[in-house]
Amino acid sequence: MLMNRPCTRILISLFAMCALFCACGGDSDVSAEAGDNYSERCYDQKNLEGFQADFGNYRRGQTIPFLFSDGLMFPLAVSDVEQGMDEVTCRKYKFTWLESSFPIYSIKISAYAPTFYYNEVDKLYSDTLRVTFGQYVFTLDNPEVHKNSTRIRRSNGSDSLAYNPDSLFVDTMMINGVKYTDVAVSYGRKYESVSQTKLVKADARLYYQAEKGILKIDMEDGSSISIREED
Amino acid sequence: MKKVLLFAAGTLLFASCGGNDDASSIVITNEITSDMQLMLDAKKGFSKDTVIYLTDGVTFVDKVAQSAEFGKDDKPGLTYKALAMSSAINFSMKVQPGSGELGSIWFSCHPGDSDGITFQEPVFPLDRNGYKLTFMDSLKVGKSVYYDVLKFDVSMAPSSHCSASEYYYGYHDGLLMVVSKNGIEMSRVSEKVYKENVERRLEERAEADSIAQAVADSLAQAVADSIAQAFADSVAQATADSIRMANPSAEEDSTASTGDTTKVEIPQEVLDMADSIADCVKKAYLSGSLSAIKNCGI
């Protein structure tokens, strides 16, 4: 009976439309607001900082002279540097590619910054890089992590470790006649097969420094490449 | 009105049925160009090696893991991958028969390039956008001759992400040769060549280690000797001084005046200290840490 009255019908319709409109409008506002905040968090941050950003001071187009262990000199060129924000994970990233025509090398240095840090110590320990070189993969800690905690020791021709089995710190190192200080060492892993699904321990080492970047890579076959700077 | 509606419904039904007829008329077949069929036919004779070796013949040799997966008779195809251990030789290829078309060949040649490039219905020789694919009856690599080879020449491709300029794929053996961007050939060699290189390098490294050990030993010995000598000198000098002080007019003791250290007996604790410092210097030298030498208490 009540519904039969035109006025009532109009009122109910208006009420329903209003409710629908408000509900939709409300939802839209909420999602838009959340989206904006999320976007702001992602986009308003500055680029990577510290060890991850400054490692090697690599600039696109730069070439770095390197020496292959069997005597071949070759330039390693910084072919690309890409940095930005991963919109899905909201993590800052930086990729650096070092390449040479021959030997046919391609080294990718990847840095990802976490979305937040618990404290300064967490920040220091999260300040890592991943270096991919052929099938070898190295994880580079910020050398500061190991500066006061680890020393490389050698006895009976093999290295012995004091603290972290994957990464070490060397005070001073001579490479091709040039002295480098605050050098860290990363012990490598390698992909087990062409499927590249599983990493296993490799007898490979990467020596690096925050300022100059990659200094030397020892490979499993006994060969190595090392930076060849003027004395 | 009803007639019109019935007519429309009938038209719709007819159209939809017709659509179904068209779809069912596409028979899925594994069609492929004869050039690519030859690649799939190599399934039986394909070399079973999963590791191959490439060298420039002078200084560089690298180990390359390869895999070739041939499809089955009802679903033919080929997926090939070759990944070098240290160099950026990263070659992937897929040969896929088509449905209603003559298949495709896809390849990628850089560790960071997962997109690659696809050629539909390829017939060799093929030249598209600077990519040249050429079939070769045979290719001589070192002392060996390989038959049925596909050459990928990307040197003129402006959008190429490849880390080398030419790749040679043997239908029966996989990757045979790679030519770098500056024209150096990396050719297939036997495992023996690779092992010889590794052994030579390890010998050289051991030799370098033994030289370093000898230098460290002699450095440590020199440090120990110089400490003992310094102690003996100071004892001799002190003896001479004390004699002079006790009897200034007496003829100088020739031993003391000349600082003869052969008669000076060095205490064991001094010798132990010298050995300890020498050992510290030796370890610091061998570890390559020059600054650690400073901390040896010299």
Short mmCIF file of C-alpha atoms in Angstrom, two decimals, chain A:
data_model
loop_
_atom_site.label_atom_id
_atom_site.label_comp_id
_atom_site.label_asym_id
_atom_site.label_seq_id
_atom_site.Cartn_x
_atom_site.Cartn_y
_atom_site.Cartn_z
CA MET A 1 0.00 0.00 0.00
CA LEU A 2 2.69 2.36 1.02
CA MET A 3 4.72 1.59 -2.09
CA ASN A 4 1.85 2.42 -4.28
CA ARG A 5 2.07 6.07 -3.36
CA PRO A 6 4.15 7.89 -6.02
CA CYS A 7 5.66 10.23 -3.46
CA THR A 8 6.88 7.42 -1.28
CA ARG A 9 8.33 5.61 -4.29
CA ILE A 10 10.24 8.71 -5.30
CA LEU A 11 11.53 9.22 -1.78
CA ILE A 12 12.69 5.61 -1.49
CA SER A 13 14.36 5.80 -4.89
CA LEU A 14 16.12 9.02 -3.97
CA PHE A 15 17.22 7.57 -0.66
CA ALA A 16 18.57 4.43 -2.36
CA MET A 17 20.40 6.45 -5.01
CA CYS A 18 21.84 8.73 -2.37
CA ALA A 19 22.96 5.77 -0.28
CA LEU A 20 24.50 4.14 -3.34
CA PHE A 21 26.19 7.36 -4.38
CA CYS A 22 27.54 8.03 -0.91
CA ALA A 23 28.79 4.49 -0.53
CA CYS A 24 30.52 4.54 -3.87
CA GLY A 25 31.81 8.02 -3.34
CA GLY A 26 33.09 7.12 0.09
CA ASP A 27 34.91 4.07 -1.15
CA SER A 28 36.46 6.01 -3.97
CA ASP A 29 37.71 8.68 -1.64
CA VAL A 30 39.22 6.15 0.71
CA SER A 31 40.96 4.23 -2.03
CA ALA A 32 42.17 7.40 -3.69
CA GLU A 33 43.50 8.68 -0.41
CA ALA A 34 45.24 5.41 0.34
CA GLY A 35 46.61 5.33 -3.17
CA ASP A 36 47.94 8.87 -2.92
CA ASN A 37 49.64 8.17 0.36
CA TYR A 38 51.12 4.98 -1.03
CA SER A 39 52.31 6.82 -4.11
CA GLU A 40 53.74 9.61 -2.03
CA ARG A 41 55.66 7.13 0.05
CA CYS A 42 57.02 5.58 -3.13
CA TYR A 43 57.80 8.66 -5.16
CA ASP A 44 58.80 11.31 -2.67
CA GLN A 45 61.85 9.49 -1.45
CA LYS A 46 65.27 10.45 -2.65
CA ASN A 47 67.60 8.14 -4.52
CA LEU A 48 69.63 5.46 -2.83
CA GLU A 49 72.24 6.71 -0.43
CA GLY A 50 75.54 5.61 1.03
CA PHE A 51 77.42 2.49 0.02
CA GLN A 52 74.69 1.27 -2.33
CA ALA A 53 74.56 4.56 -4.23
CA ASP A 54 78.25 5.45 -4.26
CA PHE A 55 79.83 2.03 -4.79
CA GLY A 56 82.59 2.50 -7.34
CA ASN A 57 81.31 5.95 -8.34
CA TYR A 58 80.41 4.35 -11.64
CA ARG A 59 79.13 6.76 -14.30
CA ARG A 60 77.61 5.78 -17.63
CA GLY A 61 80.20 5.90 -20.40
CA GLN A 62 83.16 5.64 -18.03
CA THR A 63 85.79 2.99 -18.77
CA ILE A 64 87.95 1.30 -16.16
CA PRO A 65 91.17 -0.47 -17.17
CA PHE A 66 91.30 -4.10 -16.07
CA LEU A 67 93.87 -6.84 -16.41
CA PHE A 68 93.12 -10.47 -17.11
CA SER A 69 95.40 -12.81 -15.18
CA ASP A 70 97.01 -14.17 -18.34
CA GLY A 71 98.19 -10.70 -19.26
CA LEU A 72 95.39 -9.27 -21.39
CA MET A 73 94.49 -5.64 -20.66
CA PHE A 74 90.92 -4.65 -21.40
CA PRO A 75 88.55 -1.78 -20.62
CA LEU A 76 85.47 -2.46 -18.56
CA ALA A 77 82.86 0.09 -19.63
CA VAL A 78 79.94 1.32 -17.58
CA SER A 79 77.31 0.59 -20.21
CA ASP A 80 74.25 1.54 -18.17
CA VAL A 81 73.18 2.92 -14.81
CA GLU A 82 69.51 2.70 -13.99
CA GLN A 83 67.85 3.77 -10.79
CA GLY A 84 64.31 4.32 -9.66
CA MET A 85 61.50 2.99 -7.56
CA ASP A 86 59.87 -0.40 -7.81
CA GLU A 87 56.22 0.62 -7.64
CA VAL A 88 55.05 -2.81 -6.59
CA THR A 89 57.38 -3.32 -3.64
CA CYS A 90 58.00 0.39 -3.11
CA ARG A 91 61.73 -0.24 -2.93
CA LYS A 92 64.39 2.01 -4.40
CA TYR A 93 66.79 0.27 -6.76
CA LYS A 94 69.94 0.91 -8.72
CA PHE A 95 71.40 -1.31 -11.43
CA THR A 96 74.85 -0.77 -12.87
CA TRP A 97 76.19 -2.70 -15.83
CA LEU A 98 79.91 -3.08 -16.54
CA GLU A 99 80.73 -4.67 -19.87
CA SER A 100 83.67 -5.46 -22.11
CA SER A 101 83.82 -6.60 -25.72
CA PHE A 102 86.58 -9.09 -25.00
CA PRO A 103 86.76 -10.97 -22.77
CA ILE A 104 82.99 -11.01 -23.26
CA TYR A 105 82.08 -9.86 -19.78
CA SER A 106 78.93 -8.42 -18.34
CA ILE A 107 78.81 -7.56 -14.65
CA LYS A 108 75.54 -6.46 -13.10
CA ILE A 109 75.59 -4.66 -9.77
CA SER A 110 72.15 -4.57 -8.16
CA ALA A 111 71.11 -2.55 -5.15
CA TYR A 112 67.73 -2.63 -3.47
CA ALA A 113 66.89 -0.48 -0.48
CA PRO A 114 64.42 -1.82 2.06
CA THR A 115 61.22 0.12 2.65
CA PHE A 116 62.29 1.02 6.18
CA TYR A 117 65.00 0.40 8.75
CA TYR A 118 64.61 -0.45 12.40
CA ASN A 119 67.68 1.55 13.37
CA GLU A 120 71.11 2.63 12.18
CA VAL A 121 72.64 -0.79 12.73
CA ASP A 122 69.89 -2.38 10.66
CA LYS A 123 70.52 0.24 7.97
CA LEU A 124 74.23 -0.57 7.91
CA TYR A 125 73.61 -4.30 7.61
CA SER A 126 70.93 -3.78 4.93
CA ASP A 127 73.36 -1.72 2.87
CA THR A 128 74.24 -4.60 0.54
CA LEU A 129 74.82 -5.16 -3.16
CA ARG A 130 74.46 -8.17 -5.38
CA VAL A 131 76.99 -8.69 -8.15
CA THR A 132 76.22 -11.10 -10.97
CA PHE A 133 79.16 -12.09 -13.13
CA GLY A 134 78.51 -14.94 -15.56
CA GLN A 135 77.16 -17.73 -13.37
CA TYR A 136 78.81 -16.29 -10.25
CA VAL A 137 76.84 -14.33 -7.69
CA PHE A 138 78.46 -12.28 -4.92
CA THR A 139 76.82 -10.49 -2.03
CA LEU A 140 78.72 -7.40 -0.96
CA ASP A 141 78.26 -6.03 2.54
CA ASN A 142 79.11 -2.48 3.39
CA PRO A 143 82.83 -2.77 4.28
CA GLU A 144 82.12 -0.81 7.46
CA VAL A 145 80.24 -3.84 8.78
CA HIS A 146 83.45 -5.84 8.89
CA LYS A 147 85.98 -3.11 9.43
CA ASN A 148 86.40 -3.69 13.13
CA SER A 149 85.19 -7.23 13.41
CA THR A 150 87.10 -9.34 10.96
CA ARG A 151 90.59 -9.77 9.64
CA ILE A 152 91.72 -12.02 6.84
CA ARG A 153 94.33 -14.48 7.98
CA ARG A 154 96.27 -16.93 5.92
CA SER A 155 98.05 -19.96 7.23
CA ASN A 156 99.36 -22.96 5.33
CA GLY A 157 98.36 -21.30 2.09
CA SER A 158 94.65 -21.01 2.84
CA ASP A 159 92.49 -18.29 4.30
CA SER A 160 91.09 -18.66 7.74
CA LEU A 161 88.21 -16.57 8.94
CA ALA A 162 87.46 -14.98 12.23
CA TYR A 163 83.85 -13.94 12.07
CA ASN A 164 81.76 -13.92 8.92
CA PRO A 165 82.40 -16.79 6.52
CA ASP A 166 80.99 -14.94 3.53
CA SER A 167 82.62 -11.59 3.79
CA LEU A 168 85.91 -10.35 5.15
CA PHE A 169 87.81 -7.17 5.57
CA VAL A 170 91.40 -6.55 4.52
CA ASP A 171 93.22 -3.47 5.79
CA THR A 172 95.47 -2.89 2.84
CA MET A 173 95.94 -4.71 -0.42
CA MET A 174 98.33 -4.27 -3.33
CA ILE A 175 96.75 -4.80 -6.74
CA ASN A 176 98.89 -4.30 -9.83
CA GLY A 177 101.25 -2.06 -7.90
CA VAL A 178 98.58 0.16 -6.36
CA LYS A 179 97.78 0.13 -2.66
CA TYR A 180 94.08 -0.04 -1.72
CA THR A 181 92.83 0.38 1.81
CA ASP A 182 89.61 -0.76 3.46
CA VAL A 183 89.18 -3.65 1.06
CA ALA A 184 86.47 -6.23 1.68
CA VAL A 185 86.16 -9.72 0.27
CA SER A 186 83.05 -11.58 -0.77
CA TYR A 187 83.05 -15.33 -1.26
CA GLY A 188 80.98 -16.25 -4.29
CA ARG A 189 78.26 -18.68 -5.13
CA LYS A 190 77.33 -20.00 -8.55
CA TYR A 191 74.35 -21.38 -10.38
CA GLU A 192 74.41 -25.12 -10.48
CA SER A 193 72.80 -25.62 -13.88
CA VAL A 194 71.40 -23.78 -16.89
CA SER A 195 68.02 -23.59 -15.18
CA GLN A 196 69.62 -21.09 -12.76
CA THR A 197 67.41 -22.16 -9.91
CA LYS A 198 69.90 -23.19 -7.25
CA LEU A 199 73.02 -21.40 -6.03
CA VAL A 200 75.87 -23.42 -4.60
CA LYS A 201 79.15 -22.45 -2.99
CA ALA A 202 81.86 -21.47 -5.47
CA ASP A 203 85.59 -21.16 -5.11
CA ALA A 204 85.49 -17.56 -6.29
CA ARG A 205 86.24 -14.29 -4.53
CA LEU A 206 85.46 -10.68 -5.23
CA TYR A 207 87.63 -7.98 -3.64
CA TYR A 208 86.02 -4.58 -3.45
CA GLN A 209 86.21 -1.16 -1.94
CA ALA A 210 83.47 1.43 -1.47
CA GLU A 211 85.30 4.12 -3.43
CA LYS A 212 86.72 2.17 -6.39
CA GLY A 213 84.11 -0.57 -6.54
CA ILE A 214 85.21 -3.93 -7.89
CA LEU A 215 88.96 -4.38 -7.54
CA LYS A 216 89.50 -8.02 -8.33
CA ILE A 217 87.59 -11.21 -9.07
CA ASP A 218 89.19 -14.62 -8.60
CA MET A 219 87.44 -17.35 -10.55
CA GLU A 220 87.26 -21.09 -10.04
CA ASP A 221 89.38 -21.93 -13.06
CA GLY A 222 92.38 -20.11 -11.58
CA SER A 223 91.95 -17.00 -13.71
CA SER A 224 91.21 -13.56 -12.35
CA ILE A 225 90.54 -10.01 -13.44
CA SER A 226 91.85 -7.02 -11.53
CA ILE A 227 91.71 -3.27 -11.75
CA ARG A 228 94.79 -1.83 -13.46
CA GLU A 229 95.27 1.73 -12.38
CA GLU A 230 98.36 3.85 -12.82
CA ASP A 231 100.71 3.82 -9.83
#
